[in-house]
mmCIF file of C-alpha atoms and ligand atoms in Angstrom:
data_model
loop_
_atom_site.group_PDB
_atom_site.id
_atom_site.type_symbol
_atom_site.label_atom_id
_atom_site.label_comp_id
_atom_site.label_asym_id
_atom_site.label_seq_id
_atom_site.Cartn_x
_atom_site.Cartn_y
_atom_site.Cartn_z
ATOM 1 C CA MET A 13 -183.982 179.496 119.602
ATOM 2 C CA SER A 14 -183.296 182.360 121.999
ATOM 3 C CA ILE A 15 -184.843 183.693 125.174
ATOM 4 C CA LEU A 16 -184.996 187.445 125.596
ATOM 5 C CA VAL A 17 -184.525 188.488 129.218
ATOM 6 C CA THR A 18 -185.496 192.075 130.012
ATOM 7 C CA GLY A 19 -183.863 193.362 133.189
ATOM 8 C CA GLY A 20 -181.394 190.477 132.968
ATOM 9 C CA ALA A 21 -178.568 192.497 134.541
ATOM 10 C CA GLY A 22 -180.617 192.973 137.716
ATOM 11 C CA TYR A 23 -180.783 190.910 140.879
ATOM 12 C CA ILE A 24 -183.301 188.191 139.991
ATOM 13 C CA GLY A 25 -182.678 188.464 136.236
ATOM 14 C CA SER A 26 -178.942 187.767 136.498
ATOM 15 C CA HIS A 27 -179.517 184.659 138.639
ATOM 16 C CA THR A 28 -182.124 183.421 136.180
ATOM 17 C CA VAL A 29 -179.790 184.003 133.222
ATOM 18 C CA VAL A 30 -177.125 181.902 134.984
ATOM 19 C CA GLU A 31 -179.585 179.021 135.392
ATOM 20 C CA LEU A 32 -180.698 179.342 131.750
ATOM 21 C CA LEU A 33 -177.093 179.253 130.530
ATOM 22 C CA ASN A 34 -176.431 176.242 132.747
ATOM 23 C CA ILE A 35 -179.004 174.308 130.725
ATOM 24 C CA ASP A 36 -177.493 175.600 127.451
ATOM 25 C CA GLU A 37 -180.222 178.048 126.478
ATOM 26 C CA ASN A 38 -179.324 181.000 124.248
ATOM 27 C CA VAL A 39 -179.937 184.203 126.150
ATOM 28 C CA ILE A 40 -180.235 187.811 125.021
ATOM 29 C CA ILE A 41 -180.354 190.461 127.722
ATOM 30 C CA VAL A 42 -181.992 193.854 127.325
ATOM 31 C CA ASP A 43 -181.357 196.211 130.237
ATOM 32 C CA ASN A 44 -180.917 199.986 130.457
ATOM 33 C CA LEU A 45 -178.785 199.548 133.625
ATOM 34 C CA ILE A 46 -180.906 202.034 135.580
ATOM 35 C CA ASN A 47 -180.587 199.773 138.621
ATOM 36 C CA SER A 48 -177.712 197.465 137.718
ATOM 37 C CA GLN A 49 -174.087 197.421 136.602
ATOM 38 C CA ILE A 50 -172.506 196.405 133.315
ATOM 39 C CA GLU A 51 -169.969 194.315 135.285
ATOM 40 C CA THR A 52 -172.774 191.865 136.100
ATOM 41 C CA ILE A 53 -172.738 190.724 132.474
ATOM 42 C CA ASP A 54 -169.067 189.710 132.802
ATOM 43 C CA LYS A 55 -169.773 188.017 136.132
ATOM 44 C CA ILE A 56 -172.520 185.937 134.494
ATOM 45 C CA LYS A 57 -170.037 184.897 131.793
ATOM 46 C CA GLU A 58 -167.423 184.105 134.445
ATOM 47 C CA ILE A 59 -169.822 181.911 136.458
ATOM 48 C CA THR A 60 -171.148 179.965 133.480
ATOM 49 C CA GLY A 61 -168.269 180.041 130.981
ATOM 50 C CA LYS A 62 -170.929 180.862 128.392
ATOM 51 C CA ASP A 63 -171.518 183.834 126.147
ATOM 52 C CA ILE A 64 -174.579 186.079 126.077
ATOM 53 C CA LYS A 65 -175.738 188.936 123.916
ATOM 54 C CA PHE A 66 -176.306 192.139 125.833
ATOM 55 C CA TYR A 67 -178.163 195.226 124.595
ATOM 56 C CA GLN A 68 -178.146 198.373 126.713
ATOM 57 C CA VAL A 69 -181.637 199.360 125.672
ATOM 58 C CA ASP A 70 -184.587 200.886 127.486
ATOM 59 C CA ILE A 71 -187.749 198.863 126.881
ATOM 60 C CA LEU A 72 -189.598 202.147 126.315
ATOM 61 C CA ASP A 73 -187.333 202.782 123.327
ATOM 62 C CA ARG A 74 -189.443 201.081 120.673
ATOM 63 C CA GLU A 75 -186.997 201.611 117.824
ATOM 64 C CA ASN A 76 -184.092 199.933 119.579
ATOM 65 C CA LEU A 77 -186.284 197.215 121.064
ATOM 66 C CA GLU A 78 -187.487 196.389 117.553
ATOM 67 C CA ARG A 79 -183.858 196.302 116.434
ATOM 68 C CA VAL A 80 -183.222 193.578 119.017
ATOM 69 C CA PHE A 81 -186.005 191.481 117.462
ATOM 70 C CA GLU A 82 -184.813 192.313 113.911
ATOM 71 C CA GLU A 83 -181.270 191.200 114.722
ATOM 72 C CA ASN A 84 -182.406 188.070 116.569
ATOM 73 C CA THR A 85 -185.154 186.465 114.543
ATOM 74 C CA ASP A 86 -184.994 183.332 116.706
ATOM 75 C CA ILE A 87 -186.401 184.958 119.874
ATOM 76 C CA GLU A 88 -189.044 182.490 120.968
ATOM 77 C CA SER A 89 -189.908 183.652 124.462
ATOM 78 C CA VAL A 90 -189.434 186.579 126.820
ATOM 79 C CA ILE A 91 -188.802 186.657 130.543
ATOM 80 C CA HIS A 92 -189.765 190.146 131.638
ATOM 81 C CA PHE A 93 -187.985 191.393 134.761
ATOM 82 C CA ALA A 94 -187.356 195.007 133.712
ATOM 83 C CA GLY A 95 -189.083 197.452 136.002
ATOM 84 C CA LEU A 96 -188.625 199.814 138.906
ATOM 85 C CA LYS A 97 -189.283 198.110 142.233
ATOM 86 C CA ALA A 98 -188.756 200.369 145.250
ATOM 87 C CA VAL A 99 -192.014 200.706 147.167
ATOM 88 C CA GLY A 100 -191.123 203.950 148.986
ATOM 89 C CA GLU A 101 -189.724 205.623 145.869
ATOM 90 C CA SER A 102 -192.897 204.709 143.969
ATOM 91 C CA VAL A 103 -194.956 206.697 146.492
ATOM 92 C CA GLU A 104 -192.739 209.747 145.877
ATOM 93 C CA LYS A 105 -192.453 209.314 142.104
ATOM 94 C CA PRO A 106 -195.687 207.670 140.914
ATOM 95 C CA LEU A 107 -195.431 209.067 137.385
ATOM 96 C CA GLU A 108 -191.965 207.598 136.882
ATOM 97 C CA TYR A 109 -193.189 204.214 138.118
ATOM 98 C CA TYR A 110 -196.350 204.180 135.996
ATOM 99 C CA LYS A 111 -194.391 205.325 132.958
ATOM 100 C CA ASN A 112 -191.510 202.894 133.286
ATOM 101 C CA ASN A 113 -193.418 199.803 134.375
ATOM 102 C CA LEU A 114 -196.650 200.232 132.398
ATOM 103 C CA ILE A 115 -195.451 201.914 129.191
ATOM 104 C CA GLY A 116 -192.340 199.746 129.233
ATOM 105 C CA THR A 117 -194.433 196.579 129.398
ATOM 106 C CA LEU A 118 -196.888 197.895 126.769
ATOM 107 C CA THR A 119 -194.048 198.672 124.384
ATOM 108 C CA LEU A 120 -192.554 195.247 124.968
ATOM 109 C CA LEU A 121 -195.882 193.461 124.387
ATOM 110 C CA GLU A 122 -196.594 195.440 121.199
ATOM 111 C CA THR A 123 -193.122 194.636 119.923
ATOM 112 C CA MET A 124 -193.567 190.968 120.749
ATOM 113 C CA ARG A 125 -196.879 190.911 118.882
ATOM 114 C CA LYS A 126 -195.285 192.626 115.883
ATOM 115 C CA TYR A 127 -192.626 189.917 115.703
ATOM 116 C CA ASN A 128 -195.129 187.171 116.460
ATOM 117 C CA CYS A 129 -193.505 186.201 119.740
ATOM 118 C CA LYS A 130 -196.313 185.492 122.198
ATOM 119 C CA LYS A 131 -194.668 183.581 125.005
ATOM 120 C CA ILE A 132 -193.905 185.597 128.119
ATOM 121 C CA ILE A 133 -193.098 185.108 131.785
ATOM 122 C CA PHE A 134 -193.847 188.159 133.910
ATOM 123 C CA SER A 135 -192.281 189.061 137.273
ATOM 124 C CA SER A 136 -195.196 189.864 139.488
ATOM 125 C CA SER A 137 -195.303 190.148 143.224
ATOM 126 C CA ALA A 138 -197.181 188.851 146.242
ATOM 127 C CA THR A 139 -197.990 192.515 146.827
ATOM 128 C CA VAL A 140 -200.894 192.197 144.332
ATOM 129 C CA TYR A 141 -202.816 190.164 146.928
ATOM 130 C CA GLY A 142 -203.024 193.150 149.279
ATOM 131 C CA GLU A 143 -204.375 192.303 152.716
ATOM 132 C CA GLN A 144 -206.572 189.209 152.853
ATOM 133 C CA ALA A 145 -208.412 187.515 155.689
ATOM 134 C CA THR A 146 -205.701 184.861 156.109
ATOM 135 C CA SER A 147 -201.902 185.081 156.102
ATOM 136 C CA GLN A 148 -201.230 182.308 153.602
ATOM 137 C CA TYR A 149 -201.813 183.504 150.058
ATOM 138 C CA VAL A 150 -203.120 181.235 147.330
ATOM 139 C CA GLU A 151 -203.602 181.911 143.618
ATOM 140 C CA THR A 152 -207.370 181.423 143.832
ATOM 141 C CA MET A 153 -207.621 184.631 145.891
ATOM 142 C CA LYS A 154 -208.630 187.734 143.989
ATOM 143 C CA ARG A 155 -206.101 190.510 143.613
ATOM 144 C CA GLY A 156 -206.581 192.861 146.566
ATOM 145 C CA GLU A 157 -206.135 196.561 147.303
ATOM 146 C CA THR A 158 -202.573 197.620 146.501
ATOM 147 C CA THR A 159 -201.026 200.104 148.898
ATOM 148 C CA ASN A 160 -198.457 201.862 146.704
ATOM 149 C CA PRO A 161 -197.930 202.781 143.026
ATOM 150 C CA TYR A 162 -195.317 200.042 142.575
ATOM 151 C CA GLY A 163 -197.810 197.370 143.639
ATOM 152 C CA THR A 164 -200.484 198.982 141.499
ATOM 153 C CA THR A 165 -198.269 198.694 138.402
ATOM 154 C CA LYS A 166 -197.899 194.955 139.055
ATOM 155 C CA ALA A 167 -201.665 194.496 139.481
ATOM 156 C CA MET A 168 -202.359 196.571 136.344
ATOM 157 C CA ILE A 169 -199.868 194.592 134.261
ATOM 158 C CA GLU A 170 -201.417 191.327 135.450
ATOM 159 C CA LYS A 171 -204.815 192.636 134.337
ATOM 160 C CA MET A 172 -203.346 193.805 131.035
ATOM 161 C CA LEU A 173 -201.904 190.335 130.388
ATOM 162 C CA GLU A 174 -205.253 188.723 131.197
ATOM 163 C CA ASP A 175 -207.081 191.030 128.775
ATOM 164 C CA ILE A 176 -204.533 190.358 126.045
ATOM 165 C CA TYR A 177 -204.933 186.623 126.504
ATOM 166 C CA TYR A 178 -208.737 186.770 126.440
ATOM 167 C CA ALA A 179 -208.629 188.820 123.219
ATOM 168 C CA ASP A 180 -206.101 186.532 121.546
ATOM 169 C CA ASN A 181 -205.677 183.147 123.142
ATOM 170 C CA SER A 182 -202.652 182.263 121.079
ATOM 171 C CA TRP A 183 -200.646 184.071 123.785
ATOM 172 C CA ASN A 184 -198.811 181.829 126.228
ATOM 173 C CA ILE A 185 -198.360 183.716 129.501
ATOM 174 C CA SER A 186 -197.027 182.857 132.928
ATOM 175 C CA ILE A 187 -197.423 185.313 135.790
ATOM 176 C CA LEU A 188 -195.080 184.555 138.690
ATOM 177 C CA ARG A 189 -195.815 186.143 142.051
ATOM 178 C CA TYR A 190 -192.612 186.313 144.048
ATOM 179 C CA PHE A 191 -192.621 186.515 147.803
ATOM 180 C CA ASN A 192 -189.410 187.854 149.447
ATOM 181 C CA PRO A 193 -186.286 186.948 147.425
ATOM 182 C CA ILE A 194 -182.993 187.086 149.319
ATOM 183 C CA GLY A 195 -179.616 185.313 149.100
ATOM 184 C CA ALA A 196 -177.135 185.275 146.267
ATOM 185 C CA HIS A 197 -175.350 182.931 143.882
ATOM 186 C CA GLU A 198 -172.999 180.549 145.722
ATOM 187 C CA SER A 199 -170.002 182.001 143.839
ATOM 188 C CA GLY A 200 -170.603 185.324 145.609
ATOM 189 C CA LEU A 201 -170.093 187.083 142.259
ATOM 190 C CA ILE A 202 -173.686 188.228 141.778
ATOM 191 C CA GLY A 203 -176.261 189.285 144.354
ATOM 192 C CA GLU A 204 -178.367 192.219 145.471
ATOM 193 C CA ASP A 205 -176.593 195.529 145.887
ATOM 194 C CA PRO A 206 -179.094 198.391 145.861
ATOM 195 C CA LYS A 207 -177.860 201.948 145.417
ATOM 196 C CA GLY A 208 -178.288 204.206 148.483
ATOM 197 C CA ILE A 209 -180.097 203.209 151.669
ATOM 198 C CA PRO A 210 -181.901 199.901 151.131
ATOM 199 C CA ASN A 211 -185.644 199.520 151.705
ATOM 200 C CA ASN A 212 -185.677 195.767 152.059
ATOM 201 C CA LEU A 213 -184.645 193.831 155.114
ATOM 202 C CA MET A 214 -181.768 191.639 153.865
ATOM 203 C CA PRO A 215 -179.855 194.352 151.944
ATOM 204 C CA PHE A 216 -180.158 196.507 155.084
ATOM 205 C CA ILE A 217 -178.820 193.713 157.313
ATOM 206 C CA MET A 218 -175.918 193.198 154.868
ATOM 207 C CA LYS A 219 -174.952 196.873 155.081
ATOM 208 C CA VAL A 220 -175.161 196.871 158.892
ATOM 209 C CA ALA A 221 -173.040 193.699 159.124
ATOM 210 C CA ASN A 222 -170.524 195.338 156.776
ATOM 211 C CA LYS A 223 -170.501 198.435 159.027
ATOM 212 C CA GLU A 224 -171.773 200.752 156.280
ATOM 213 C CA ILE A 225 -174.820 201.538 158.457
ATOM 214 C CA ASP A 226 -174.550 201.462 162.240
ATOM 215 C CA HIS A 227 -177.740 199.601 163.128
ATOM 216 C CA LEU A 228 -180.911 198.007 161.814
ATOM 217 C CA ASN A 229 -184.318 199.293 162.828
ATOM 218 C CA ILE A 230 -186.715 196.407 163.354
ATOM 219 C CA PHE A 231 -190.103 197.824 162.451
ATOM 220 C CA GLY A 232 -192.537 196.740 165.162
ATOM 221 C CA LYS A 233 -192.238 194.443 168.164
ATOM 222 C CA ASP A 234 -195.966 194.197 168.913
ATOM 223 C CA TYR A 235 -197.208 192.012 166.061
ATOM 224 C CA ALA A 236 -199.212 188.885 166.834
ATOM 225 C CA THR A 237 -196.311 186.524 166.049
ATOM 226 C CA LYS A 238 -194.114 184.287 168.200
ATOM 227 C CA ASP A 239 -191.626 187.087 168.979
ATOM 228 C CA GLY A 240 -193.669 190.184 168.091
ATOM 229 C CA THR A 241 -191.874 190.943 164.807
ATOM 230 C CA ALA A 242 -193.513 190.597 161.392
ATOM 231 C CA ALA A 243 -193.148 187.416 159.330
ATOM 232 C CA ARG A 244 -192.518 186.886 155.614
ATOM 233 C CA ASP A 245 -191.845 184.102 153.134
ATOM 234 C CA TYR A 246 -188.154 184.559 152.283
ATOM 235 C CA ILE A 247 -187.017 182.603 149.242
ATOM 236 C CA HIS A 248 -183.484 181.992 147.978
ATOM 237 C CA VAL A 249 -182.957 183.841 144.687
ATOM 238 C CA VAL A 250 -181.462 180.712 143.061
ATOM 239 C CA ASP A 251 -184.600 178.715 143.912
ATOM 240 C CA LEU A 252 -186.632 181.578 142.480
ATOM 241 C CA ALA A 253 -184.494 181.578 139.318
ATOM 242 C CA LYS A 254 -185.076 177.841 138.917
ATOM 243 C CA GLY A 255 -188.819 178.471 139.196
ATOM 244 C CA HIS A 256 -188.555 180.494 135.965
ATOM 245 C CA LEU A 257 -186.995 177.536 134.164
ATOM 246 C CA LYS A 258 -189.890 175.345 135.271
ATOM 247 C CA ALA A 259 -192.419 177.988 134.234
ATOM 248 C CA LEU A 260 -190.752 178.200 130.814
ATOM 249 C CA GLU A 261 -190.776 174.429 130.468
ATOM 250 C CA LYS A 262 -194.501 174.484 131.175
ATOM 251 C CA LEU A 263 -195.123 177.164 128.523
ATOM 252 C CA ASN A 264 -193.029 175.188 126.036
ATOM 253 C CA ASN A 265 -195.261 172.175 126.672
ATOM 254 C CA GLU A 266 -198.495 174.141 126.212
ATOM 255 C CA LYS A 267 -199.753 175.597 122.968
ATOM 256 C CA SER A 268 -201.104 178.626 124.768
ATOM 257 C CA GLY A 269 -202.595 179.671 128.080
ATOM 258 C CA LEU A 270 -202.512 182.048 131.017
ATOM 259 C CA PHE A 271 -201.007 180.668 134.197
ATOM 260 C CA ILE A 272 -200.411 182.238 137.604
ATOM 261 C CA TYR A 273 -198.060 180.810 140.233
ATOM 262 C CA ASN A 274 -196.849 181.816 143.657
ATOM 263 C CA LEU A 275 -193.101 181.397 144.060
ATOM 264 C CA GLY A 276 -192.401 181.114 147.768
ATOM 265 C CA THR A 277 -191.335 178.440 150.241
ATOM 266 C CA GLY A 278 -194.550 178.321 152.241
ATOM 267 C CA ASN A 279 -192.567 178.896 155.475
ATOM 268 C CA PRO A 280 -192.782 182.278 157.195
ATOM 269 C CA TYR A 281 -189.874 183.624 159.262
ATOM 270 C CA THR A 282 -189.972 186.662 161.517
ATOM 271 C CA VAL A 283 -187.591 189.611 161.241
ATOM 272 C CA GLN A 284 -186.100 188.524 164.561
ATOM 273 C CA GLU A 285 -185.473 185.015 163.241
ATOM 274 C CA ILE A 286 -183.774 186.380 160.137
ATOM 275 C CA VAL A 287 -181.492 188.659 162.161
ATOM 276 C CA ASP A 288 -180.657 185.928 164.683
ATOM 277 C CA THR A 289 -179.956 183.361 161.939
ATOM 278 C CA PHE A 290 -177.790 185.813 159.980
ATOM 279 C CA LYS A 291 -175.711 186.546 163.101
ATOM 280 C CA LYS A 292 -175.356 182.876 163.985
ATOM 281 C CA VAL A 293 -174.475 181.329 160.613
ATOM 282 C CA ASN A 294 -172.072 184.127 159.708
ATOM 283 C CA ASN A 295 -170.691 184.660 163.197
ATOM 284 C CA ILE A 296 -171.053 188.417 162.841
ATOM 285 C CA ASP A 297 -172.773 191.161 164.791
ATOM 286 C CA VAL A 298 -175.863 192.983 163.504
ATOM 287 C CA PRO A 299 -176.777 195.713 165.996
ATOM 288 C CA TYR A 300 -180.500 196.497 165.988
ATOM 289 C CA GLU A 301 -183.205 198.506 167.732
ATOM 290 C CA TYR A 302 -186.954 198.055 167.810
ATOM 291 C CA THR A 303 -188.869 200.976 166.353
ATOM 292 C CA GLU A 304 -192.431 201.766 165.308
ATOM 293 C CA ARG A 305 -194.231 199.612 162.777
ATOM 294 C CA ARG A 306 -193.686 200.649 159.151
ATOM 295 C CA ALA A 307 -196.873 201.981 157.549
ATOM 296 C CA GLY A 308 -198.605 199.463 155.302
ATOM 297 C CA ASP A 309 -196.778 196.378 156.642
ATOM 298 C CA LEU A 310 -198.783 193.215 157.200
ATOM 299 C CA THR A 311 -198.245 190.950 160.217
ATOM 300 C CA ILE A 312 -197.630 187.683 158.373
ATOM 301 C CA MET A 313 -197.561 186.993 154.651
ATOM 302 C CA TYR A 314 -196.519 183.679 153.123
ATOM 303 C CA ALA A 315 -197.205 181.610 150.051
ATOM 304 C CA ASP A 316 -199.219 178.540 149.465
ATOM 305 C CA PRO A 317 -196.726 177.009 146.991
ATOM 306 C CA THR A 318 -198.863 173.924 146.196
ATOM 307 C CA LYS A 319 -199.855 174.974 142.672
ATOM 308 C CA ALA A 320 -196.255 175.515 141.532
ATOM 309 C CA ARG A 321 -195.276 172.188 143.059
ATOM 310 C CA GLU A 322 -198.107 170.281 141.426
ATOM 311 C CA GLU A 323 -198.166 171.968 138.011
ATOM 312 C CA LEU A 324 -194.530 172.978 137.537
ATOM 313 C CA GLY A 325 -192.816 170.330 139.622
ATOM 314 C CA TRP A 326 -190.999 173.127 141.406
ATOM 315 C CA ALA A 327 -190.324 173.621 145.097
ATOM 316 C CA ALA A 328 -187.769 175.744 146.919
ATOM 317 C CA GLU A 329 -184.844 173.675 148.168
ATOM 318 C CA LYS A 330 -182.671 176.068 150.117
ATOM 319 C CA ASN A 331 -183.278 176.912 153.761
ATOM 320 C CA ILE A 332 -183.029 180.094 155.755
ATOM 321 C CA GLU A 333 -179.431 179.328 156.810
ATOM 322 C CA ASP A 334 -178.401 179.041 153.123
ATOM 323 C CA MET A 335 -180.122 182.356 152.368
ATOM 324 C CA CYS A 336 -178.325 184.173 155.195
ATOM 325 C CA LYS A 337 -174.943 182.587 154.401
ATOM 326 C CA ASP A 338 -175.104 183.324 150.682
ATOM 327 C CA SER A 339 -176.204 186.930 151.230
ATOM 328 C CA TRP A 340 -173.164 187.558 153.427
ATOM 329 C CA ASN A 341 -170.839 185.606 151.131
ATOM 330 C CA PHE A 342 -171.775 188.032 148.325
ATOM 331 C CA VAL A 343 -170.719 190.985 150.499
ATOM 332 C CA LYS A 344 -167.481 189.246 151.479
ATOM 333 C CA ILE A 345 -166.552 188.397 147.892
ATOM 334 C CA THR A 346 -167.532 191.698 146.274
ATOM 335 C CA LYS A 347 -166.853 194.323 148.937
ATOM 336 C CA GLN A 348 -164.162 192.993 151.203
ATOM 337 C CA LYS A 349 -161.436 192.080 148.710
HETATM 338 P P1 LIG B 62 -183.581 194.905 139.842
HETATM 339 O O1 LIG B 62 -183.811 196.364 139.952
HETATM 340 O O2 LIG B 62 -182.327 194.346 140.401
HETATM 341 O O3 LIG B 62 -183.694 194.436 138.334
HETATM 342 C C1 LIG B 62 -184.523 195.092 137.405
HETATM 343 C C2 LIG B 62 -183.659 195.372 136.177
HETATM 344 O O4 LIG B 62 -184.481 196.029 135.190
HETATM 345 C C3 LIG B 62 -182.498 196.302 136.470
HETATM 346 O O5 LIG B 62 -181.302 195.736 135.960
HETATM 347 C C4 LIG B 62 -182.857 197.603 135.749
HETATM 348 O O6 LIG B 62 -181.701 198.265 135.286
HETATM 349 C C5 LIG B 62 -183.734 197.091 134.629
HETATM 350 N N1 LIG B 62 -184.712 198.061 134.120
HETATM 351 C C6 LIG B 62 -185.592 198.828 134.829
HETATM 352 N N2 LIG B 62 -186.328 199.572 133.992
HETATM 353 C C7 LIG B 62 -185.916 199.278 132.731
HETATM 354 C C8 LIG B 62 -186.289 199.723 131.441
HETATM 355 N N3 LIG B 62 -187.234 200.661 131.278
HETATM 356 N N4 LIG B 62 -185.666 199.199 130.359
HETATM 357 C C9 LIG B 62 -184.695 198.279 130.498
HETATM 358 N N5 LIG B 62 -184.292 197.813 131.710
HETATM 359 C C10 LIG B 62 -184.897 198.315 132.810
HETATM 360 O O7 LIG B 62 -184.856 194.182 140.505
HETATM 361 P P2 LIG B 62 -185.097 192.660 140.854
HETATM 362 O O8 LIG B 62 -185.178 192.534 142.330
HETATM 363 O O9 LIG B 62 -184.181 191.819 140.097
HETATM 364 O O10 LIG B 62 -186.578 192.511 140.306
HETATM 365 C C11 LIG B 62 -186.846 192.015 139.015
HETATM 366 C C12 LIG B 62 -188.343 192.043 138.783
HETATM 367 O O11 LIG B 62 -188.996 191.283 139.795
HETATM 368 C C13 LIG B 62 -188.951 193.442 138.873
HETATM 369 O O12 LIG B 62 -189.971 193.557 137.904
HETATM 370 C C14 LIG B 62 -189.542 193.486 140.260
HETATM 371 O O13 LIG B 62 -190.626 194.370 140.346
HETATM 372 C C15 LIG B 62 -189.989 192.052 140.439
HETATM 373 N N6 LIG B 62 -190.087 191.647 141.838
HETATM 374 C C16 LIG B 62 -189.027 191.812 142.667
HETATM 375 C C17 LIG B 62 -189.119 191.449 143.994
HETATM 376 C C18 LIG B 62 -187.974 191.668 144.952
HETATM 377 O O14 LIG B 62 -188.206 191.695 146.160
HETATM 378 N N7 LIG B 62 -186.744 191.817 144.496
HETATM 379 C C19 LIG B 62 -190.306 190.896 144.483
HETATM 380 C C20 LIG B 62 -191.369 190.731 143.608
HETATM 381 C C21 LIG B 62 -191.249 191.110 142.281
HETATM 382 C C1 LIG B 63 -189.578 192.518 155.271
HETATM 383 C C2 LIG B 63 -189.833 192.649 156.762
HETATM 384 C C3 LIG B 63 -190.387 194.867 157.468
HETATM 385 C C4 LIG B 63 -186.535 196.703 156.615
HETATM 386 C C5 LIG B 63 -191.399 194.219 149.833
HETATM 387 C C6 LIG B 63 -192.401 194.702 148.842
HETATM 388 C C7 LIG B 63 -192.940 193.536 148.057
HETATM 389 C C8 LIG B 63 -191.799 192.723 147.438
HETATM 390 C C9 LIG B 63 -190.775 192.348 148.452
HETATM 391 C C10 LIG B 63 -191.385 193.597 145.260
HETATM 392 C C11 LIG B 63 -191.039 193.544 157.074
HETATM 393 C C12 LIG B 63 -189.080 194.427 158.084
HETATM 394 C C13 LIG B 63 -187.568 195.799 156.738
HETATM 395 C C14 LIG B 63 -185.924 197.237 157.784
HETATM 396 C C15 LIG B 63 -187.420 195.894 159.120
HETATM 397 N N1 LIG B 63 -191.076 193.474 146.462
HETATM 398 N N2 LIG B 63 -187.999 195.401 157.974
HETATM 399 N N3 LIG B 63 -186.401 196.790 158.985
HETATM 400 O O1 LIG B 63 -192.200 194.701 152.859
HETATM 401 O O2 LIG B 63 -192.332 192.163 152.901
HETATM 402 O O3 LIG B 63 -192.019 193.328 150.746
HETATM 403 O O4 LIG B 63 -190.342 193.516 149.151
HETATM 404 O O5 LIG B 63 -192.357 193.205 144.703
HETATM 405 O O6 LIG B 63 -193.758 194.075 147.087
HETATM 406 O O7 LIG B 63 -193.463 195.350 149.538
HETATM 407 O O8 LIG B 63 -190.151 193.274 152.336
HETATM 408 O O9 LIG B 63 -187.770 193.381 152.919
HETATM 409 O O10 LIG B 63 -189.108 195.517 152.938
HETATM 410 O O11 LIG B 63 -189.531 193.814 154.692
HETATM 411 O O12 LIG B 63 -187.805 195.540 160.236
HETATM 412 O O13 LIG B 63 -185.027 198.067 157.721
HETATM 413 O O14 LIG B 63 -188.700 193.277 157.357
HETATM 414 O O15 LIG B 63 -191.149 195.607 158.390
HETATM 415 O O16 LIG B 63 -191.684 192.982 158.163
HETATM 416 P P1 LIG B 63 -191.768 193.424 152.310
HETATM 417 P P2 LIG B 63 -189.059 194.061 153.174
#
């Protein structure tokens, strides 16, 4: 049996493929490489010593997506990472985001139904909660107001998956809401390397530490937190990847169902704490300045990870020092040869 991984050449996808190969699963990757590099496929093979099938296919391309299912009749489940994910870009290019993320997912789901494959894990995001009355987010909360087209695509896909399940409850669906993934594989061979100026905190810190950007702007010093900077639930990407294996195990043990899980540590850290830890564990300077708050940012957002622990037997194991060390190790290995 094989697992189809869409977006498997990307940041979270590649780490998940490594973990799947480590437990001897057969993996087929579909990725159009719009935000990733072909070299990642070789790096995955190098890390695991295992082979994978790779198709450079856009999930909107129905004909070629069907070909993948035709050529691999043993595809039993799909882990669906493929999508565009930059919040700021989604505000500037809403049509591109709605088209890629929504039509891409629709085409994938129709293709899965055609080939009678109804088991899927979907990469959702804590962003679907919007702003709630408390800072710790739990799955029993309703989806909230999204603040950008990217977040709206995630909320719409969640709704789409719910409607599909209610219409045909032979589907077996797991929706995973990630908090803030950072870090990299311990080999330093794969990690997050966004093109252009990064939006997210850790990729920005990595570029400042590597002297590609001269300083970090810390957005806001007047939040109601211990040091005035905003707090998030940062999770090591390898822990996150392992969460997918547990979610898949759960689906394999169920005949059908629709499940939603937060994947986070449950421990918020402020921007200041992340910067200070990164500097300390890597013994490197990260110049920074405090600037205005970034529009739309919440003060504190972190997961209640109880449901994933109780139902999946999953909990994050790596700490903030590991996350900061592994992020920098990836830069050292890949950019400072
Ligand atoms: P990424 O950009 O590194 O990976 C996404 C991959 O999908 C890329 O390799 C890209 O080339 C591919 N892709 C995009 N559109 C495609 C299409 N139409 N057809 C085929 N391939 C396509 O992003 P990531 O950080 O690994 O995120 C993976 C998933 O997790 C995304 O759906 C993202 O929205 C979601 N997510 C990410 C975060 C985060 O902070 N990184 C948080 C929550 C949710
Ligand atoms: C973290 C903290 C910033 C950059 C986003 C998406 C969310 C999810 C994860 C996909 C905030 C501060 C950042 C910088 C800074 N992605 N910061 N200077 O905003 O929590 O979540 O990524 O689903 O949907 O919204 O993550 O890494 O952008 O920011 O001070 O240059 O770092 O203000 O407090 P965020 P982030």
